[in-house]
Coordinates of C-alpha atoms and ligand atoms in Angstrom, one line a residue:
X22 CA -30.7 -11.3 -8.7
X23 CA -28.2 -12.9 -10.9
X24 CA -27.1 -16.7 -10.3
X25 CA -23.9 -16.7 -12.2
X26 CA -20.9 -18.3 -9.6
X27 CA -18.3 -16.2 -11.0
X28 CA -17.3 -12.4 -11.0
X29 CA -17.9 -10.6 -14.1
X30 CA -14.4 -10.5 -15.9
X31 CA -12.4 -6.9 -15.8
X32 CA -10.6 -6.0 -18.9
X33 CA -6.8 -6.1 -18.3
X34 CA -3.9 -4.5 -20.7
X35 CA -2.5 -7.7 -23.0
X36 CA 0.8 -9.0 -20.9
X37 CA 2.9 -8.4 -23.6
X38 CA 1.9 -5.1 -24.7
X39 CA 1.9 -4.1 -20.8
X40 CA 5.2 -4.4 -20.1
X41 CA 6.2 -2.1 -22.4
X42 CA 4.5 1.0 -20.8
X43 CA 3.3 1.9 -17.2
X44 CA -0.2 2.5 -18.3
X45 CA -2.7 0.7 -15.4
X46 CA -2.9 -3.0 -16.2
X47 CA -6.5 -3.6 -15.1
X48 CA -9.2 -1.0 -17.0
X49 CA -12.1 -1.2 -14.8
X50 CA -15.6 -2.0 -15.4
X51 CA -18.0 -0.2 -17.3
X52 CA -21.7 0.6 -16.0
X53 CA -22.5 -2.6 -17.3
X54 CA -20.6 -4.9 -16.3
X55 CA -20.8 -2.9 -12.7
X56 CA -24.5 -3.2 -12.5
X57 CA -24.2 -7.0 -14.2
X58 CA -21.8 -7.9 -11.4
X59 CA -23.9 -5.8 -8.4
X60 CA -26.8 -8.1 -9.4
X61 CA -24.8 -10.8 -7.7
X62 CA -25.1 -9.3 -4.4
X63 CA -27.9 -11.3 -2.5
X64 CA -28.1 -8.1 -0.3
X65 CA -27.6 -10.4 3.5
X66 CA -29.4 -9.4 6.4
X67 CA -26.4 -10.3 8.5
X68 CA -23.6 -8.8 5.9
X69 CA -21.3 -10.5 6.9
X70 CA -18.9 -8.7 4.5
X71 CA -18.9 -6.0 6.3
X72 CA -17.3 -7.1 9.3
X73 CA -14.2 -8.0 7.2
X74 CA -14.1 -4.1 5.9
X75 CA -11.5 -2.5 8.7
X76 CA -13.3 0.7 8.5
X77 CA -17.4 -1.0 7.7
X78 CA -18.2 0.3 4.3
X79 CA -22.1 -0.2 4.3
X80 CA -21.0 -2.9 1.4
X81 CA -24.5 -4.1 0.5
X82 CA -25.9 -0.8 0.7
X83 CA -23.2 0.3 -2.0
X84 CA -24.1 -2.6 -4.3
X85 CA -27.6 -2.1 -4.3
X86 CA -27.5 1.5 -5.2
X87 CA -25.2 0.1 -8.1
X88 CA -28.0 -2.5 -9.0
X89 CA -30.3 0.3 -9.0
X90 CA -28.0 2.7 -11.4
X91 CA -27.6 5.4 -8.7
X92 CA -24.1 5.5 -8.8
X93 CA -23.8 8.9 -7.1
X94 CA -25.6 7.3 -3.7
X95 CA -23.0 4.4 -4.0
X96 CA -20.1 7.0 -3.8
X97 CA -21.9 8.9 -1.0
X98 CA -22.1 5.6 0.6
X99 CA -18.8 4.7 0.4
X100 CA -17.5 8.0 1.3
X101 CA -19.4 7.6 4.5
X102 CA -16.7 5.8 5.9
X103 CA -13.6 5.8 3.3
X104 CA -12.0 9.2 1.9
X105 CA -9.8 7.0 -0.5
X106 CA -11.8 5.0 -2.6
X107 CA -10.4 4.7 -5.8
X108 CA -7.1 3.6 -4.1
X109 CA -9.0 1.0 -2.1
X110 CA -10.3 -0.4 -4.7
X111 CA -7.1 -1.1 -6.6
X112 CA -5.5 -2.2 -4.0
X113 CA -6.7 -3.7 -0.9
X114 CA -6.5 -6.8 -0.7
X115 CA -10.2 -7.9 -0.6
X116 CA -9.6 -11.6 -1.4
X117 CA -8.2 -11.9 2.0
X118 CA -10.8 -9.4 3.7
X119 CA -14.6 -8.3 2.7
X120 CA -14.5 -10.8 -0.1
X121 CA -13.4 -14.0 2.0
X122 CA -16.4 -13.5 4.3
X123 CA -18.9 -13.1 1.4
X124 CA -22.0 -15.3 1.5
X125 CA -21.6 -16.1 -2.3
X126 CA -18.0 -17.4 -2.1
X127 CA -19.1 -20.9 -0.6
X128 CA -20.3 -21.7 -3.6
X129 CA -18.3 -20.1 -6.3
X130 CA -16.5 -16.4 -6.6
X131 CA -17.4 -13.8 -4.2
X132 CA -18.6 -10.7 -5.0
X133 CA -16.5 -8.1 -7.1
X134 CA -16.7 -6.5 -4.0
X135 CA -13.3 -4.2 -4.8
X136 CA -14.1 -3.9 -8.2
X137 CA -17.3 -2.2 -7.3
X138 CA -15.7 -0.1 -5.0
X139 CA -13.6 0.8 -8.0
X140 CA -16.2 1.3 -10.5
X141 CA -18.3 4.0 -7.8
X142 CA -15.3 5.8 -7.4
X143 CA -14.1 5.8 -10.8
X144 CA -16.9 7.3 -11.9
X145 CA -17.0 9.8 -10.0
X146 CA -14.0 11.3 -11.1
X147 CA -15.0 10.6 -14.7
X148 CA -18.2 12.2 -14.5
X149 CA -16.4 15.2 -12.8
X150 CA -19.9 15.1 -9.8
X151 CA -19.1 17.6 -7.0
X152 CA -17.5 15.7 -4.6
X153 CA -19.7 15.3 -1.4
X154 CA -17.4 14.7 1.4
X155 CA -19.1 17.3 3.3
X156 CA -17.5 20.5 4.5
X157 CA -16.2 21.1 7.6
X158 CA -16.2 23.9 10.3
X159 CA -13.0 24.9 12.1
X160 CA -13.2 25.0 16.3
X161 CA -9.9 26.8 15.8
X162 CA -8.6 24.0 17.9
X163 CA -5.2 22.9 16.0
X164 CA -4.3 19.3 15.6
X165 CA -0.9 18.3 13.5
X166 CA -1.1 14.9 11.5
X167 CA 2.6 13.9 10.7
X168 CA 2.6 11.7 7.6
X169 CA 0.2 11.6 4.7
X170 CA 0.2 8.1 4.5
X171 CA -3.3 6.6 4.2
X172 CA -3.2 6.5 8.1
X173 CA -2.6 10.2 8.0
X174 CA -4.9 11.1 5.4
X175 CA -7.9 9.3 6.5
X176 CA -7.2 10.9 9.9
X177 CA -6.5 14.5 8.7
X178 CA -10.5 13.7 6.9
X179 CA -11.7 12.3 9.8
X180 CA -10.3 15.2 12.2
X181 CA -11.5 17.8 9.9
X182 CA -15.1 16.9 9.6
X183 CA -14.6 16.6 13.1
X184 CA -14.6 20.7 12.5
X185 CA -10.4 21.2 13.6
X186 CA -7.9 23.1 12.2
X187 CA -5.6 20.4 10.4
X188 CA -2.3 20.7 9.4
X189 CA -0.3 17.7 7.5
X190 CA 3.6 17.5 7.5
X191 CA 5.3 15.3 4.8
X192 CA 8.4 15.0 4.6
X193 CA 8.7 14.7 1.2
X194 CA 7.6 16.9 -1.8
X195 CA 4.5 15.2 -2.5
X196 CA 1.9 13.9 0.0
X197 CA 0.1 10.2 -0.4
X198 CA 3.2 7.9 1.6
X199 CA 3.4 4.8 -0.1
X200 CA 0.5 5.3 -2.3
X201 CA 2.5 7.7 -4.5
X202 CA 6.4 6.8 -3.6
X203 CA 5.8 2.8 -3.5
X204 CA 3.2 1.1 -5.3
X205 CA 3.4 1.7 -9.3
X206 CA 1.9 3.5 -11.7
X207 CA 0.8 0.6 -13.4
X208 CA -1.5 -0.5 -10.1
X209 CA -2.4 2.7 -8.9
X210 CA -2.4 6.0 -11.6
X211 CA -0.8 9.1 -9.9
X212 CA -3.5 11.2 -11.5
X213 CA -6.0 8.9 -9.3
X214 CA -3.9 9.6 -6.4
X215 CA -4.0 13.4 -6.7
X216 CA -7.9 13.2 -7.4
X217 CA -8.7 11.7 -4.0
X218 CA -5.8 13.5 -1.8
X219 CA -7.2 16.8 -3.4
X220 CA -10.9 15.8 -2.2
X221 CA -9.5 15.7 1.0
X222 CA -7.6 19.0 0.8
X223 CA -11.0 20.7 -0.5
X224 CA -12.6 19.6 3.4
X225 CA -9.9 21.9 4.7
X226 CA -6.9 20.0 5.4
X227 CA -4.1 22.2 5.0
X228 CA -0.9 19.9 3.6
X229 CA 2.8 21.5 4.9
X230 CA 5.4 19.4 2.5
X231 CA 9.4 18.9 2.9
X232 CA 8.9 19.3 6.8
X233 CA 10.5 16.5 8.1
X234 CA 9.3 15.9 12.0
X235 CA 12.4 15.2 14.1
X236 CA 14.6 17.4 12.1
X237 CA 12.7 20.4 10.9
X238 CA 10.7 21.0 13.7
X239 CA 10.4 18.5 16.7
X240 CA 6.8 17.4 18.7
X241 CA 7.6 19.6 21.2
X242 CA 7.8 22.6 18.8
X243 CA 4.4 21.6 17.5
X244 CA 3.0 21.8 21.3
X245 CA 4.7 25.0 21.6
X246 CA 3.3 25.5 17.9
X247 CA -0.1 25.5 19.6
X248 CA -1.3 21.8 18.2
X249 CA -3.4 20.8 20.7
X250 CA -3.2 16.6 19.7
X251 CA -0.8 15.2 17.4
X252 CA -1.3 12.1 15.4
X253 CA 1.9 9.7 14.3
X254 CA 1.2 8.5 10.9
X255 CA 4.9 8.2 9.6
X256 CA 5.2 4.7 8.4
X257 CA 7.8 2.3 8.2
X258 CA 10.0 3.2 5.3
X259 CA 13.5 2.1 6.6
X260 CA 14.8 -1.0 4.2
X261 CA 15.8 -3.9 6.2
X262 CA 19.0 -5.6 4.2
X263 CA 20.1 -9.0 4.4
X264 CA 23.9 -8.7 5.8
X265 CA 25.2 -10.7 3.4
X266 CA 28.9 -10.4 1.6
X267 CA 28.8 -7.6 -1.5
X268 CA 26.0 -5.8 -0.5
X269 CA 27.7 -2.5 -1.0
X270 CA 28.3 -3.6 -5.0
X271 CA 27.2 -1.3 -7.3
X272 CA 23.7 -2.8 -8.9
X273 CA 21.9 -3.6 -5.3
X274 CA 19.1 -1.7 -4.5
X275 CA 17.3 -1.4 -2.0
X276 CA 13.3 -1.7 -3.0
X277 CA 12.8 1.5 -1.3
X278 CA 15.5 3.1 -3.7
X279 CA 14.3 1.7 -6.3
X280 CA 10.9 2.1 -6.2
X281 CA 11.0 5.7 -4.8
X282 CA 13.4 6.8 -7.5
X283 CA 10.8 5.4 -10.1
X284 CA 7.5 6.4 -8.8
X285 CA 8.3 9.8 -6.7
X286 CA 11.2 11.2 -9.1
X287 CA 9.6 9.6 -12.6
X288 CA 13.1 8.0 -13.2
X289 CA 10.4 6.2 -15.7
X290 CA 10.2 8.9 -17.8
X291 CA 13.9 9.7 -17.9
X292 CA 15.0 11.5 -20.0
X293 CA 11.9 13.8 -19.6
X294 CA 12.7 13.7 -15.3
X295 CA 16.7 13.6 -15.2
X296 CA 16.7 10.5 -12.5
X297 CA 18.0 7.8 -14.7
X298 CA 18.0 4.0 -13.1
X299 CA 20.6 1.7 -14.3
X300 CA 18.9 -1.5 -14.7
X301 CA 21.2 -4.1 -15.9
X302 CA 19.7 -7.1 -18.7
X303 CA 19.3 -9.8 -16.0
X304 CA 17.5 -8.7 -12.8
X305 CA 17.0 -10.6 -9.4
X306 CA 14.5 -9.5 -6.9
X307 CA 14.8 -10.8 -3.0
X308 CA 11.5 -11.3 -1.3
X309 CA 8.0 -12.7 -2.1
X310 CA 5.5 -10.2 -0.7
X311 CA 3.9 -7.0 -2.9
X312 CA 6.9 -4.8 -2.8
X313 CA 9.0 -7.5 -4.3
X314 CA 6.4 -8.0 -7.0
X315 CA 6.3 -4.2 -7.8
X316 CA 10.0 -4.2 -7.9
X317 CA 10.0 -6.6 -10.8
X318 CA 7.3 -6.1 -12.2
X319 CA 9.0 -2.3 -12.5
X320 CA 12.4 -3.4 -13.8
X321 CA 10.8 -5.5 -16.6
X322 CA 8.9 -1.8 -17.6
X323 CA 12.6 -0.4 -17.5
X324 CA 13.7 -2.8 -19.9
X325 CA 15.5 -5.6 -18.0
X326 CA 15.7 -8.7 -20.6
X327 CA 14.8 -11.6 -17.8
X328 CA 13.6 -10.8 -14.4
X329 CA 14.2 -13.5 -11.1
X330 CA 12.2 -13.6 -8.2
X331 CA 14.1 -15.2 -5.2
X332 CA 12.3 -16.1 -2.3
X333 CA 13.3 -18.4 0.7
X334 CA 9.9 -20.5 1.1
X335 CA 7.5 -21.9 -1.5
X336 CA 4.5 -20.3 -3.1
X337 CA 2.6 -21.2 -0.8
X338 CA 3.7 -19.0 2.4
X339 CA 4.6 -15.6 -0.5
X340 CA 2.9 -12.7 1.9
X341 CA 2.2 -11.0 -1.7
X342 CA -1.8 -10.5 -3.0
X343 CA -2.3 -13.8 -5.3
X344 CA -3.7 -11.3 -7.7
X345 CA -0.1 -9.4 -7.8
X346 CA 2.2 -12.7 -8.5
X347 CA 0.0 -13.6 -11.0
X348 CA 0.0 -10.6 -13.1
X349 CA 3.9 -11.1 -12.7
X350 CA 4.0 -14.2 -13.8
X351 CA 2.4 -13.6 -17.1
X352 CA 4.5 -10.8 -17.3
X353 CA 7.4 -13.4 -17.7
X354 CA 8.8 -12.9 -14.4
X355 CA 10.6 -16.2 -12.9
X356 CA 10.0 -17.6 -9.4
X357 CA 12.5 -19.4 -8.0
X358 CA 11.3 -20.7 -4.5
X359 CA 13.0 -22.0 -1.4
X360 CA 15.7 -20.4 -2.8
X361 CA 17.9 -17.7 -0.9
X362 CA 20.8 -15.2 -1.5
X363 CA 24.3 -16.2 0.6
X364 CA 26.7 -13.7 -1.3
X365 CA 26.6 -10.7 -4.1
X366 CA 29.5 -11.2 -6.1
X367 CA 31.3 -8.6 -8.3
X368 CA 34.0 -7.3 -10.6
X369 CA 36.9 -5.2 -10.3
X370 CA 34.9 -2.4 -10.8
X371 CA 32.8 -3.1 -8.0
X372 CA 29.9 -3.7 -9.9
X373 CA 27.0 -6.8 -9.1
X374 CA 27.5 -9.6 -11.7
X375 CA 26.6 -13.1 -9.8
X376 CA 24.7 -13.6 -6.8
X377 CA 25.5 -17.0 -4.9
X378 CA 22.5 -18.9 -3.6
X379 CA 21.5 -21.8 -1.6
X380 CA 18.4 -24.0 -1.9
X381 CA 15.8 -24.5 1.2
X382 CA 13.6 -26.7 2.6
X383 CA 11.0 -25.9 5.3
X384 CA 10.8 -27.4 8.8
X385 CA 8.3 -26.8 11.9
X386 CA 6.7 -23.2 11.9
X387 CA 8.1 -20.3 12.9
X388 CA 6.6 -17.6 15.2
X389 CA 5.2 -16.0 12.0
X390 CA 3.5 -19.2 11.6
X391 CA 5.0 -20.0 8.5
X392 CA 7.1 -22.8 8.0
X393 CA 10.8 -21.7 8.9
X394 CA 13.1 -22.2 5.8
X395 CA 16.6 -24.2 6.5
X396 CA 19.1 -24.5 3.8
X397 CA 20.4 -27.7 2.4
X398 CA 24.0 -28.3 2.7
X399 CA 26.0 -28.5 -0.5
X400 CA 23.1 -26.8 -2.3
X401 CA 25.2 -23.5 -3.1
X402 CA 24.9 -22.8 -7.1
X403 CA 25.4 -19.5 -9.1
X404 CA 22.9 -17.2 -10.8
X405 CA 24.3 -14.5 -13.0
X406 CA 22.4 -11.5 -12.5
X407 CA 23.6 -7.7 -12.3
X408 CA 21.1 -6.1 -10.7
X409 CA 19.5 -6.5 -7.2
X410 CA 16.5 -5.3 -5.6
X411 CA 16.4 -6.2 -2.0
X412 CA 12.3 -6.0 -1.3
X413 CA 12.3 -8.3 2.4
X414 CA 10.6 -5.5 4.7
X415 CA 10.7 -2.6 6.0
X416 CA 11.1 -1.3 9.6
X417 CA 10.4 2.1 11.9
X418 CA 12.7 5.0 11.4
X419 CA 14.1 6.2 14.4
X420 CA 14.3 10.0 14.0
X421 CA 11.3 11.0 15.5
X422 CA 11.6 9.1 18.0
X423 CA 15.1 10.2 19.5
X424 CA 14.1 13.7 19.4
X425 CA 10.8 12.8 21.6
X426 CA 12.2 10.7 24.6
X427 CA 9.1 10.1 26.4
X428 CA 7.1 8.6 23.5
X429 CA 7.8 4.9 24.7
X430 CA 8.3 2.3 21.5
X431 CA 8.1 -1.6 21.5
X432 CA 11.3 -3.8 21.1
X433 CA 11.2 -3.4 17.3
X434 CA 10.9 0.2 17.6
X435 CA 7.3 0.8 17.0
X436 CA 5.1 3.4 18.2
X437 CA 3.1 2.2 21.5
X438 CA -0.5 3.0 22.0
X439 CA -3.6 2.0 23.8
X440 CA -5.3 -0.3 21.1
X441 CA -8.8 0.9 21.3
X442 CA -8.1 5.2 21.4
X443 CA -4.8 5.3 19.4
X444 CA -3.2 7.2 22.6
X445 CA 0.0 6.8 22.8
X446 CA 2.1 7.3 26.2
X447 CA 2.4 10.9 25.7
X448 CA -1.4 11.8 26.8
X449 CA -1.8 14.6 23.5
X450 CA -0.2 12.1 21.1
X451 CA -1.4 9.4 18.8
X452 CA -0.7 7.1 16.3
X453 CA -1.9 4.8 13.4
X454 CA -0.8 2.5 10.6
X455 CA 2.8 0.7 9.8
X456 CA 4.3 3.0 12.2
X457 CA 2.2 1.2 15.1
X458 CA 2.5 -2.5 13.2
X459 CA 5.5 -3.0 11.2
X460 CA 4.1 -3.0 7.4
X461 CA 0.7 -3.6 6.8
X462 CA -2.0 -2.8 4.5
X463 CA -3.5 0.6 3.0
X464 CA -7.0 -0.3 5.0
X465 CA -5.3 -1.4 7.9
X466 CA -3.6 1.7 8.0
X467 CA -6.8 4.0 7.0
X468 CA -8.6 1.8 9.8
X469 CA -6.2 3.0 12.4
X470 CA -5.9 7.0 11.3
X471 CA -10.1 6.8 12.2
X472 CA -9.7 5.1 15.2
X473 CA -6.7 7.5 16.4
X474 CA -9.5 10.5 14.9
X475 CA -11.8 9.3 17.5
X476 CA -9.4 9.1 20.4
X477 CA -7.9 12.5 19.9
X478 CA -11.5 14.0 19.6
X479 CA -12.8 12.2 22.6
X480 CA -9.3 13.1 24.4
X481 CA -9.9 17.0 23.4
X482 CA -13.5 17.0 24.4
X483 CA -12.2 16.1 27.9
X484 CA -9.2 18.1 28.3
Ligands
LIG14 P1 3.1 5.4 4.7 O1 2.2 5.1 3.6 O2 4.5 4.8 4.8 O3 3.2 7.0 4.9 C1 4.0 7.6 5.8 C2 4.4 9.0 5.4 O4 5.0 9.7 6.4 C3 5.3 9.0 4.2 O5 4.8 9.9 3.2 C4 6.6 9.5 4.8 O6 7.4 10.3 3.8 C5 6.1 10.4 5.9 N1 7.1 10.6 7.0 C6 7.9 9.6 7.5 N2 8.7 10.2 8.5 C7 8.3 11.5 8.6 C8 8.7 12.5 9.5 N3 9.6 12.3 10.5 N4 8.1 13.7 9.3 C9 7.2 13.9 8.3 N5 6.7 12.9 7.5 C10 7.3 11.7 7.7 N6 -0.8 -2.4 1.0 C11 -2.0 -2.8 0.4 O7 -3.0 -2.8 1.1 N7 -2.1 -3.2 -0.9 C12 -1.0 -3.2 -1.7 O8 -1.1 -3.6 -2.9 C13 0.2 -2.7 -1.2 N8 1.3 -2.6 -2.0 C14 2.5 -2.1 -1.5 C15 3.6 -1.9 -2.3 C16 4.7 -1.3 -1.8 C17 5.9 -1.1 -2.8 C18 4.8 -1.0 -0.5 C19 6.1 -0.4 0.1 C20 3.8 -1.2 0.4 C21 2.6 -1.7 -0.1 N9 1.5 -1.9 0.7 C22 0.3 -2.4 0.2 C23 1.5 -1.6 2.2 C24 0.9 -0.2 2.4 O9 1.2 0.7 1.4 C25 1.3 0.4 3.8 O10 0.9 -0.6 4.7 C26 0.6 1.7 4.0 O11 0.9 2.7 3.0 C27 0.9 2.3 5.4 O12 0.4 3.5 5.6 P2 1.0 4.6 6.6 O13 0.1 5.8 6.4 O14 1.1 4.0 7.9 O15 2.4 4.9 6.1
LIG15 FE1 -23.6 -9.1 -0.9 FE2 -21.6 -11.0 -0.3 FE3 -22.1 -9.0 1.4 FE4 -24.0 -11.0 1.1 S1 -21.9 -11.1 1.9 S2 -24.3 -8.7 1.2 S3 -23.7 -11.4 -1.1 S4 -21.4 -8.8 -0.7

């Protein structure tokens, strides 16, 4: 057992250097460090990491198998109860989950908990081991998973196992949701991404892309289709904007845009991939949760000269991972807080060259439970800036849901289910992740596509 208070460093790409390419800014540990940092584990009898895991990775059963060297049992273990590993590990947000509740953080750092999970998987891949998800046997029953979001994915594993015939619909080209179209190269490696989905295509899951549900086919030509159960994984990808004056103005994105065009399309390697993004030299970025970071952490990869973060409350309340804004900010992007947009302003040409601000202060909570921002009067000033990226939410696209009238939605147009099965109220129907919460997390997400797995096992056994 090792009594050192503080995680074993992991090796991160220079600042400077990194934002010049999109290679992965953190490198991992090596064997090690892992098994240095694993020794730090004091192996609790209560765990009570684990109940902070949404979907209870045996965590100090991981670690010890690390501590002992066997890093093949510590993937098994993992894969026990997580098909996506390598993602999880690069990007949950552990500080705020498994890590918070570890025993070692009252006094000093918890344990690399994510990092670890990292390292197993990592290895894995590198040492090219057989992947030992287990195999599956098909009942011939169908089930349809629409999305292949982590909620999807995780559910299409889960299902499959389960021994039924799954079938994924994406609507794009390339399966992974967010995991591939959102978060950047630079946090999560699309060659990562493709190991891990592929794992999960090897159990048996068979992956339909460009079939978008609502327009291609509907649910009810599924159920005509044969699917027995259906599960809802579709996200919420639909940008919210801010309604301001000059929205319209050529050089305001939407993060969605933006980020989509980059990651999906590989507008980064333009002229290789013929999606060119205009990035202008001074960029502003709306919004203080991940997706804003992304966004400029993105456009300063694309070249922008000075990148602005502008976000309505302080520091303190920014929804993004700590880890996240502060790899920005020694990336030389610029916070301005309390801080929010009133007007884009342009040229003849219709194109972005000022955006007109206000500065805020904060008053009682809101129903968030954050402090609710108020602008100062008189406060108005001037940034000149000639791009935007709008990254303050997304919300639930309605397609599929107007072509399914009975599938009842709450007032912000999310999917409603029975909390515990996943069931929504369309008895053969279920649902998981964003779609059911607004945006979340990957884990959150992945927790929800097992819980749905359950229900729509335990709902077929009955039928
Ligand atoms: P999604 O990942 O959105 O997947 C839904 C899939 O369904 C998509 O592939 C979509 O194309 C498809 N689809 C939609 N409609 C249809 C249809 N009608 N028919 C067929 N297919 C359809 N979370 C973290 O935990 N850590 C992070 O660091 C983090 N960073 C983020 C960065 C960005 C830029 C964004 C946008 C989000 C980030 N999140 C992060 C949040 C996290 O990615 C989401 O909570 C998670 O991906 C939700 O999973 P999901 O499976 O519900 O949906
Ligand atoms: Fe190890 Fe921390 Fe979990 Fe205890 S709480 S078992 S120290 S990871």
């Amino acid at each position: 057992m090792s009594d050192r208070t503080s995680k074993v460093e992991m090796h991160k790409q220079d600042p400077k250097e990194r934002t010049r390419n999109f290679n992965e800014v953190a490198s991992g540990y090596s064997a090690r460090e892992a098994m240095e940092e694993a020794k730090r584990c004091l192996q609790c009898k209560k765990s009570p990491c684990i109940k902070g895991c949404p979907v209870e990775i045996d965590i100090p059963a991981f670690i010890k198998c690390i501590q002992e060297g066997n890093f093949q049992a510590s993937i098994d273990k993992i894969k026990e109860k997580n098909n996506l590993p390598a993602v999880c590990g690069r990007v949950c947000p552990q500080e705020s989950q498994c890590e918070i509740k570890c025993v070692r953080s009252q006094k000093g750092e918890s344990v690399a908990i994510g990092r670890l999970e990292r390292f197993a998987a990592d290895w894995e891949m590198n040492e090219s081991a057989p992947n030992r998800c287990g195999t599956s046997s098909s009942s011939a029953i169908k089930v349809a998973v629409v999305g292949s979001g982590p909620a999807g994915l995780t559910a299409a594993a889960d299902l499959v196992k389960l021994g039924y015939e799954v079938t994924v619909f994406e609507a794009l080209h390339s399966s992974g949701g967010v995991l591939r179209y959102g978060i950047p190269e630079f946090r999560l490696p699309k060659s990562v991404l493709e190991v891990e989905i592929s794992n999960i295509e090897k159990l048996g899951v068979r992956m339909h892309p460009n079939v978008l549900i609502g327009k291609t086919f509907t649910i009810d030509d599924l159920i005509k289709e044969g699917f027995s159960a259906i599960f809802i994984g579709i996200g919420a990808g639909l940008p919210h904007f801010l309604n301001i004056p000059g929205e319209n103005l050529d050089g305001v994105y939407s993060a969605s845009e933006f980020l989509t065009r980059v990651n999906l399309m590989k507008a980064y390697q333009f002229p290789q991939y013929d999606t060119p993004v205009k990035i202008g030299r001074r960029v502003g970025v709306i919004g203080g949760g991940n997706v804003a970071m992304d966004s400029a952490r993105v456009a300063l990869r694309l070249g922008a000269e000075e990148v602005d973060i502008i976000y309505r409350r302080s520091k303190k309340e920014m929804p993004a991972r700590q880890e996240e804004a502060e790899n920005a900010e020694e990336e030389g992007v610029k916070f301005h807080f309390l801080t929010a947009p009133l007007a884009f302003l342009g040229n003849k040409e219709n194109q972005l060259t000022r955006v007109k601000c206000i500065q805020m202060k904060l008053g009682e909570p809101d129903e968030s439970g954050r402090r609710r921002p108020i602008p100062i009067k008189g406060s108005e000033f001037i940034m000149g800036i000639d791009t935007v990226v709008v990254a303050i939410g997304q919300g639930a696209n309605p397609l599929l849901a107007q072509t399914t009238p009975d599938l009842k939605l709450n007032h912000r147009g999310y999917i409603q289910i029975n909390e515990e099965t996943g069931q929504s109220s369309i008895p053969q129907i279920f649902a998981g992740g964003d779609i059911v919460t607004g945006a979340a997390t990957v884990i959150a997400a992945m927790g929800a596509g097992k819980k749905a797995a359950r229900g729509i096992d335990e709902y077929l056994n009955r039928e």
